[in-house]
Every structure is written in structure tokens, then in C-alpha cells.
Short mmCIF file of C-alpha atoms and ligand atoms in Angstrom, two decimals:
data_model
loop_
_atom_site.label_atom_id
_atom_site.label_comp_id
_atom_site.label_asym_id
_atom_site.label_seq_id
_atom_site.Cartn_x
_atom_site.Cartn_y
_atom_site.Cartn_z
CA MET A 1 104.37 9.74 79.52
CA ILE A 2 104.07 7.42 76.58
CA ALA A 3 104.74 3.72 76.44
CA SER A 4 107.74 2.96 74.29
CA ASN A 5 108.00 0.11 71.83
CA ARG A 6 110.66 -1.38 74.07
CA PRO A 7 109.06 -3.40 76.84
CA GLY A 8 109.63 -1.95 80.26
CA THR A 9 110.60 1.56 79.12
CA ARG A 10 108.48 4.67 79.03
CA LEU A 11 109.48 7.71 77.04
CA THR A 12 108.34 11.28 77.24
CA ARG A 13 106.93 12.79 74.05
CA VAL A 14 110.07 14.87 73.68
CA GLN A 15 112.21 11.73 73.84
CA LEU A 16 109.92 10.05 71.33
CA LEU A 17 110.10 12.91 68.90
CA ARG A 18 113.87 12.87 69.22
CA GLU A 19 113.82 9.14 68.57
CA ILE A 20 111.98 9.65 65.30
CA GLY A 21 114.40 12.42 64.41
CA LEU A 22 112.26 15.44 65.23
CA SER A 23 112.67 18.29 67.63
CA PRO A 24 109.80 19.08 69.99
CA GLN A 25 108.92 22.21 68.03
CA TRP A 26 106.84 20.00 65.74
CA GLN A 27 104.37 19.52 68.53
CA LEU A 28 103.37 23.15 68.16
CA ARG A 29 102.50 22.73 64.51
CA GLU A 30 99.80 20.23 65.34
CA SER A 31 97.09 22.76 65.99
CA THR A 32 97.86 24.65 62.79
CA VAL A 33 97.43 21.74 60.41
CA ALA A 34 94.31 22.41 58.38
CA VAL A 35 92.08 19.43 57.94
CA GLY A 36 90.65 19.01 54.50
CA ALA A 37 92.03 22.36 53.39
CA THR A 38 93.92 20.88 50.50
CA PRO A 39 92.91 20.73 46.87
CA ALA A 40 90.69 17.90 45.79
CA VAL A 41 92.47 15.28 43.78
CA THR A 42 91.68 14.79 40.14
CA ALA A 43 91.24 11.06 39.98
CA SER A 44 91.58 9.55 36.57
CA PRO A 45 88.31 8.01 35.41
CA GLU A 46 89.85 4.60 35.49
CA ALA A 47 91.07 5.01 39.09
CA ALA A 48 89.89 1.89 40.80
CA LEU A 49 88.18 3.70 43.66
CA ALA A 50 85.79 6.58 43.84
CA LEU A 51 87.56 9.41 45.65
CA ARG A 52 85.98 12.36 47.29
CA GLY A 53 87.26 15.21 49.40
CA VAL A 54 86.58 14.15 52.97
CA ALA A 55 85.59 17.65 53.94
CA GLU A 56 82.79 17.64 51.38
CA LYS A 57 80.92 14.95 53.31
CA ALA A 58 79.58 13.89 49.94
CA ALA A 59 78.13 10.47 49.39
CA VAL A 60 80.93 8.13 48.38
CA ALA A 61 80.39 5.76 45.54
CA PRO A 62 80.07 2.11 46.52
CA ALA A 63 83.29 0.15 46.57
CA GLN A 64 84.16 -1.41 43.27
CA PRO A 65 86.29 -4.49 42.82
CA LEU A 66 89.92 -3.35 42.79
CA VAL A 67 90.73 -6.00 40.25
CA PRO A 68 88.17 -6.95 37.65
CA THR A 69 88.31 -10.71 37.52
CA ALA A 70 87.05 -13.13 34.98
CA ASP A 71 87.47 -16.06 37.35
CA GLY A 72 85.55 -14.72 40.34
CA ARG A 73 88.65 -14.68 42.57
CA ALA A 74 88.05 -11.12 43.81
CA GLU A 75 84.41 -11.90 44.55
CA GLU A 76 85.39 -15.04 46.45
CA ILE A 77 87.90 -13.10 48.55
CA ALA A 78 85.32 -10.37 49.15
CA ALA A 79 83.11 -12.91 50.93
CA MET A 80 85.83 -14.32 53.23
CA GLY A 81 86.03 -14.04 57.00
CA TRP A 82 89.38 -13.69 58.81
CA ALA A 83 90.08 -17.41 59.07
CA GLN A 84 89.49 -18.04 55.38
CA LEU A 85 91.43 -14.93 54.46
CA ARG A 86 94.40 -16.07 56.50
CA GLU A 87 94.36 -19.50 54.85
CA SER A 88 93.87 -18.09 51.39
CA VAL A 89 96.77 -15.64 51.75
CA ALA A 90 99.03 -18.32 53.23
CA SER A 91 98.48 -20.60 50.24
CA CYS A 92 98.12 -17.91 47.54
CA ARG A 93 99.91 -18.57 44.25
CA ALA A 94 98.23 -15.85 42.23
CA CYS A 95 101.46 -14.08 41.28
CA ALA A 96 105.16 -14.85 41.06
CA LEU A 97 105.91 -13.35 44.49
CA CYS A 98 104.84 -16.67 46.03
CA GLN A 99 107.88 -18.38 44.53
CA GLU A 100 110.48 -16.86 46.80
CA ARG A 101 108.55 -16.11 49.96
CA ARG A 102 109.15 -18.03 53.17
CA GLN A 103 105.64 -17.18 54.21
CA ALA A 104 102.91 -14.75 53.30
CA VAL A 105 102.36 -11.92 55.77
CA LEU A 106 98.70 -10.98 56.14
CA GLY A 107 98.88 -8.22 58.76
CA VAL A 108 98.99 -7.65 62.47
CA GLY A 109 96.94 -5.93 65.11
CA ASP A 110 93.49 -5.21 66.36
CA VAL A 111 90.91 -6.40 63.81
CA THR A 112 88.44 -3.82 65.12
CA ALA A 113 90.98 -1.00 65.06
CA ASP A 114 90.10 2.61 64.31
CA TRP A 115 93.52 3.08 62.72
CA LEU A 116 94.76 1.14 59.69
CA PHE A 117 98.33 1.66 58.47
CA ILE A 118 99.26 0.18 55.10
CA GLY A 119 102.83 -0.33 53.92
CA GLU A 120 104.38 -1.74 50.78
CA GLY A 121 105.22 -5.38 51.34
CA PRO A 122 107.20 -7.64 53.66
CA GLY A 123 110.98 -7.33 53.74
CA ALA A 124 113.45 -10.00 54.79
CA GLU A 125 112.65 -9.88 58.51
CA GLU A 126 108.92 -9.76 57.95
CA ASP A 127 109.19 -12.72 55.57
CA ALA A 128 111.06 -14.65 58.27
CA ARG A 129 108.79 -13.69 61.17
CA GLY A 130 105.41 -13.45 59.48
CA GLU A 131 104.63 -10.00 60.85
CA PRO A 132 104.66 -6.64 59.04
CA PHE A 133 107.14 -3.92 59.95
CA VAL A 134 109.43 -5.76 62.34
CA GLY A 135 112.72 -4.60 60.77
CA PRO A 136 114.36 -1.16 60.98
CA ALA A 137 111.47 0.55 59.19
CA GLY A 138 109.14 -1.09 61.68
CA LYS A 139 111.06 0.39 64.60
CA LEU A 140 110.59 3.82 63.12
CA LEU A 141 106.91 3.09 62.48
CA ASP A 142 106.49 2.09 66.13
CA ALA A 143 108.11 5.37 67.20
CA MET A 144 105.85 7.30 64.83
CA LEU A 145 102.81 5.54 66.30
CA ALA A 146 103.95 6.25 69.84
CA ALA A 147 104.44 9.92 69.01
CA ILE A 148 100.68 10.15 68.38
CA ASP A 149 99.87 7.98 71.41
CA LEU A 150 99.31 4.78 69.46
CA GLN A 151 100.77 1.36 69.89
CA ARG A 152 100.96 -1.59 67.53
CA GLY A 153 98.07 -3.92 68.22
CA ASP A 154 96.14 -1.48 70.36
CA ASP A 155 93.44 0.11 68.18
CA VAL A 156 95.91 -0.15 65.30
CA TYR A 157 96.10 -2.69 62.48
CA ILE A 158 99.11 -2.83 60.15
CA ALA A 159 98.91 -4.38 56.69
CA ASN A 160 100.80 -4.24 53.42
CA ALA A 161 99.85 -3.67 49.79
CA VAL A 162 101.35 -7.07 48.90
CA LYS A 163 101.49 -10.01 51.26
CA CYS A 164 104.62 -11.72 49.92
CA ARG A 165 108.16 -10.38 49.95
CA PRO A 166 109.30 -8.98 46.62
CA PRO A 167 112.74 -10.52 45.93
CA GLY A 168 115.60 -8.29 47.03
CA ASN A 169 113.07 -5.98 48.71
CA ARG A 170 112.26 -4.36 45.38
CA THR A 171 109.07 -2.33 45.06
CA PRO A 172 106.15 -4.54 44.03
CA ASP A 173 105.10 -3.90 40.46
CA PRO A 174 101.61 -2.64 39.55
CA ALA A 175 100.44 -6.11 38.44
CA GLU A 176 101.52 -7.65 41.76
CA ILE A 177 99.80 -4.87 43.68
CA ALA A 178 96.62 -5.37 41.64
CA THR A 179 96.67 -9.14 42.14
CA CYS A 180 96.97 -8.75 45.91
CA ALA A 181 94.46 -5.88 46.12
CA PRO A 182 91.37 -8.05 46.80
CA TYR A 183 93.06 -9.22 50.02
CA LEU A 184 93.75 -5.67 51.13
CA LYS A 185 90.25 -4.62 50.22
CA ARG A 186 88.79 -7.48 52.24
CA GLN A 187 90.94 -6.56 55.24
CA ILE A 188 89.58 -3.01 55.08
CA ALA A 189 86.01 -4.26 54.78
CA LEU A 190 86.43 -6.53 57.79
CA ILE A 191 88.22 -4.00 59.97
CA GLN A 192 86.11 -0.97 58.98
CA PRO A 193 88.72 1.46 60.30
CA ARG A 194 87.86 5.07 60.96
CA LEU A 195 91.04 6.24 59.20
CA ILE A 196 93.61 4.78 56.80
CA VAL A 197 97.24 5.92 56.64
CA LEU A 198 99.07 4.94 53.46
CA LEU A 199 102.81 4.60 53.95
CA GLY A 200 104.58 5.26 50.67
CA ARG A 201 103.84 5.11 46.98
CA ALA A 202 103.02 1.40 46.66
CA ALA A 203 100.36 1.64 49.35
CA ALA A 204 98.96 4.78 47.73
CA HIS A 205 98.96 3.03 44.38
CA ALA A 206 97.18 -0.01 45.85
CA LEU A 207 94.33 2.00 47.29
CA LEU A 208 94.05 5.13 45.18
CA GLY A 209 95.43 4.07 41.82
CA ASP A 210 98.40 5.69 40.13
CA LEU A 211 97.59 9.31 40.83
CA GLY A 212 101.04 10.81 40.96
CA SER A 213 104.11 11.17 43.08
CA LEU A 214 103.98 10.61 46.81
CA ALA A 215 104.91 14.26 47.35
CA SER A 216 101.91 15.35 45.26
CA LEU A 217 99.52 13.09 47.20
CA ARG A 218 100.62 14.20 50.66
CA GLY A 219 98.23 16.64 52.26
CA GLN A 220 95.38 15.87 49.89
CA SER A 221 92.01 14.66 51.14
CA PHE A 222 90.87 11.26 50.01
CA ALA A 223 88.14 8.94 51.17
CA TYR A 224 87.94 5.21 50.72
CA PRO A 225 84.40 3.95 50.07
CA ALA A 226 82.77 2.96 53.31
CA ARG A 227 80.58 -0.06 53.88
CA ALA A 228 77.45 -0.37 51.78
CA GLY A 229 74.70 1.88 53.09
CA SER A 230 77.09 4.32 54.73
CA ALA A 231 77.27 7.68 53.01
CA ARG A 232 80.60 8.79 54.39
CA GLY A 233 83.93 7.42 53.23
CA ILE A 234 86.89 6.48 55.36
CA PRO A 235 89.43 9.35 55.38
CA VAL A 236 92.78 8.41 53.86
CA VAL A 237 96.08 10.14 54.65
CA VAL A 238 99.12 9.57 52.45
CA THR A 239 102.58 9.91 53.95
CA TYR A 240 106.14 8.78 53.46
CA HIS A 241 107.21 5.20 54.00
CA PRO A 242 109.33 4.76 57.16
CA ALA A 243 112.14 3.12 55.13
CA TYR A 244 112.30 6.24 52.96
CA LEU A 245 112.34 8.42 56.09
CA LEU A 246 115.29 6.46 57.44
CA ARG A 247 117.21 7.50 54.32
CA THR A 248 115.82 11.03 53.99
CA LEU A 249 115.91 12.71 57.36
CA PRO A 250 114.57 16.14 56.31
CA ASP A 251 111.25 14.59 55.26
CA LYS A 252 110.61 13.25 58.76
CA ALA A 253 109.20 16.65 59.66
CA LYS A 254 106.70 16.34 56.79
CA ALA A 255 105.70 12.90 58.00
CA TRP A 256 105.11 14.36 61.43
CA GLU A 257 102.80 16.96 59.88
CA ASP A 258 100.92 14.13 58.15
CA LEU A 259 100.54 12.25 61.41
CA CYS A 260 99.20 15.34 63.14
CA ARG A 261 96.73 15.77 60.30
CA ALA A 262 95.74 12.12 60.62
CA ARG A 263 95.16 12.56 64.32
CA ALA A 264 92.99 15.62 63.70
CA LEU A 265 90.98 13.70 61.10
CA MET A 266 90.51 10.85 63.54
CA ARG A 267 89.17 13.24 66.16
CA THR A 268 86.72 14.65 63.61
CA ALA A 269 85.65 11.16 62.53
CA LYS A 270 85.03 10.12 66.13
CA ALA A 271 83.16 13.31 66.91
CA SER A 272 80.86 12.95 63.92
CA ALA A 273 80.24 9.27 64.73
CA ALA A 274 79.29 10.27 68.27
CA GLU A 275 76.98 12.97 66.92
CA SER A 276 75.16 10.59 64.64
CA ALA A 277 74.91 7.80 67.23
CA PRO A 278 71.44 7.49 68.79
CA PRO A 279 71.26 8.92 72.33
CA SER A 280 72.02 6.25 74.88
CA GLY A 281 68.94 4.58 76.23
CA THR A 282 67.01 4.89 72.95
CA ARG A 283 66.18 1.80 71.00
CA PRO A 284 65.68 1.47 67.31
CA THR A 285 62.00 1.13 66.52
N1 URA B 301 108.20 -2.29 54.65
C1 URA B 301 106.88 -2.43 54.38
O1 URA B 301 106.32 -1.72 53.57
N2 URA B 301 106.21 -3.35 55.03
C2 URA B 301 106.76 -4.15 55.92
O2 URA B 301 106.06 -4.98 56.47
C3 URA B 301 108.12 -3.98 56.20
C4 URA B 301 108.83 -3.04 55.54
#
């Protein structure tokens, strides 16, 4: 049994899959999803981040500033802790999105989470409540999380590419995404998740650069540069945005495949972390 996003109710996996619009047959596909079996992406040289196929276990280039700044803003943000970050985001006036927001929405969840989900930007309800994904798309996201035994706030952190609501819920433009990127990058550095799931094109754009359509990015293996000194990157899975899935039912099955792939990647990441951990009882010399 799996806890539902509605307090006091528990749903079976079959009920959950139905709730997100899938039949239980998708469960069977889980074991057949190949991890890292997809073509490596051809990142443009100017792509802001170094990308590597996760399966290659190659050293990942050190993180570069997502936005080159003349004024040191990105560097300042890169040194912030959570409290400063929260304050800085709340009072940010770095782009025009600040003009119509009720409040900036930093993110929600476990700041030591293994799982990081990144969406596009706050909508009307998120702008009013100060929490990401609390509207209809958020309900679907909660159901998607529950279908892979996850729950908002419990080993999961949810953030957005931009922290202020784009007027009329339009997609944030590339300049807005770039201006907000140092905040997202700092969140990732502080959380150090084991896996990142990018929900939709704006999130993919924020982290990977403009590499193509969402459909072309799905199923590919990416890695986000890990913390300095760590050779292995954080695996990144790109999937559809829940708001898109609400409008395009047939693609829910593809999103389910992506979630199964994400879960398999998480298992691999945990297994390799356990392998490289020193045996218990030993002390560093
Ligand atoms: N859509 C998003 O991308 N993020 C939210 O927080 C809400 C809706």
C-alpha cells in the first residue's frame, strides 16, 4: 500500500496508476527500461554545463557559472546558505518577473533529499501560497511521486527554473531562466541530490541549455556536474511537465517510463555510493 497525497487515505499502486491515468500494465515495463542505453547527447559547445553520459562514469567537468556575470551576482549566490538564499530570492529584483509576483517561491521539501524535481515556474496558486506545484499540475506530480513510492517532502525536494510567476502563466523566457539560474544552481549545490528529474522544457533549458525538443531529450543520459572533487556527475532525467500531461493523456505512459528509468538510476546511484563507502568501523587515516 502506498500513502496517498490526500491525508488519511492510502491507495494501492493500481489505484495510483489509475489516478495518474495509467493502467497497471505499465508496472511490467519497469524492468525492461534500459538505463543509460540511449545515445549520448551532442551538447553545443556553449551549453552552460558539461554533460556526459551517466553510463560512461567519466569524470565530469567542474560546474561552471550558469550565468556569466560582470557584477559578481552569481558568485555571491554561489556562496549563500539556505537562510541567505531564501532572503535573496524573496527580495530579488533581477528581472521583470518580480513586478507582478505576490511572492517568490524558492522550493519545498527535504534539503538533504536524494531526489530533486525541477519544474518551470510558479503558477497562480503557487504565487499565492508560496509553494511549488500546489495547483492541478501539483496534484498530478504528487500522484506521479506516489507511484514510485515517493512523497513530497520525504527525501524529495521540488524547485522551479524561475522563482517568480510569469504573468498569465506564460513560459519563462530564456533571459529570465538565465537570470534565475544561479539560484537553482545553488539549491542543487546545497542539496547534493543523487538524481535530478527535469519536468518540461523550461527546466531542461535551465539546466542543460537549449539542446532541443523535450521529446528529443527524453530517454537520453545526462549528468549534472557534482560537487568539486567528486568525479561522478548527478544523473539527470528529462520528462514531460505534469501540466502538459494533464492536456496530453497519451504521453502519460511515456512519463511513467521516464519515472521507472529514474527509479532504476537512483538504485544504481545508491548501490555505487554504498560500494565506494568505506566499510563500517574503518576510520579515515
Ligand atoms: N508548474 C510549475 O512548473 N511549477 C509550479 O510550481 C507549478 C506549476
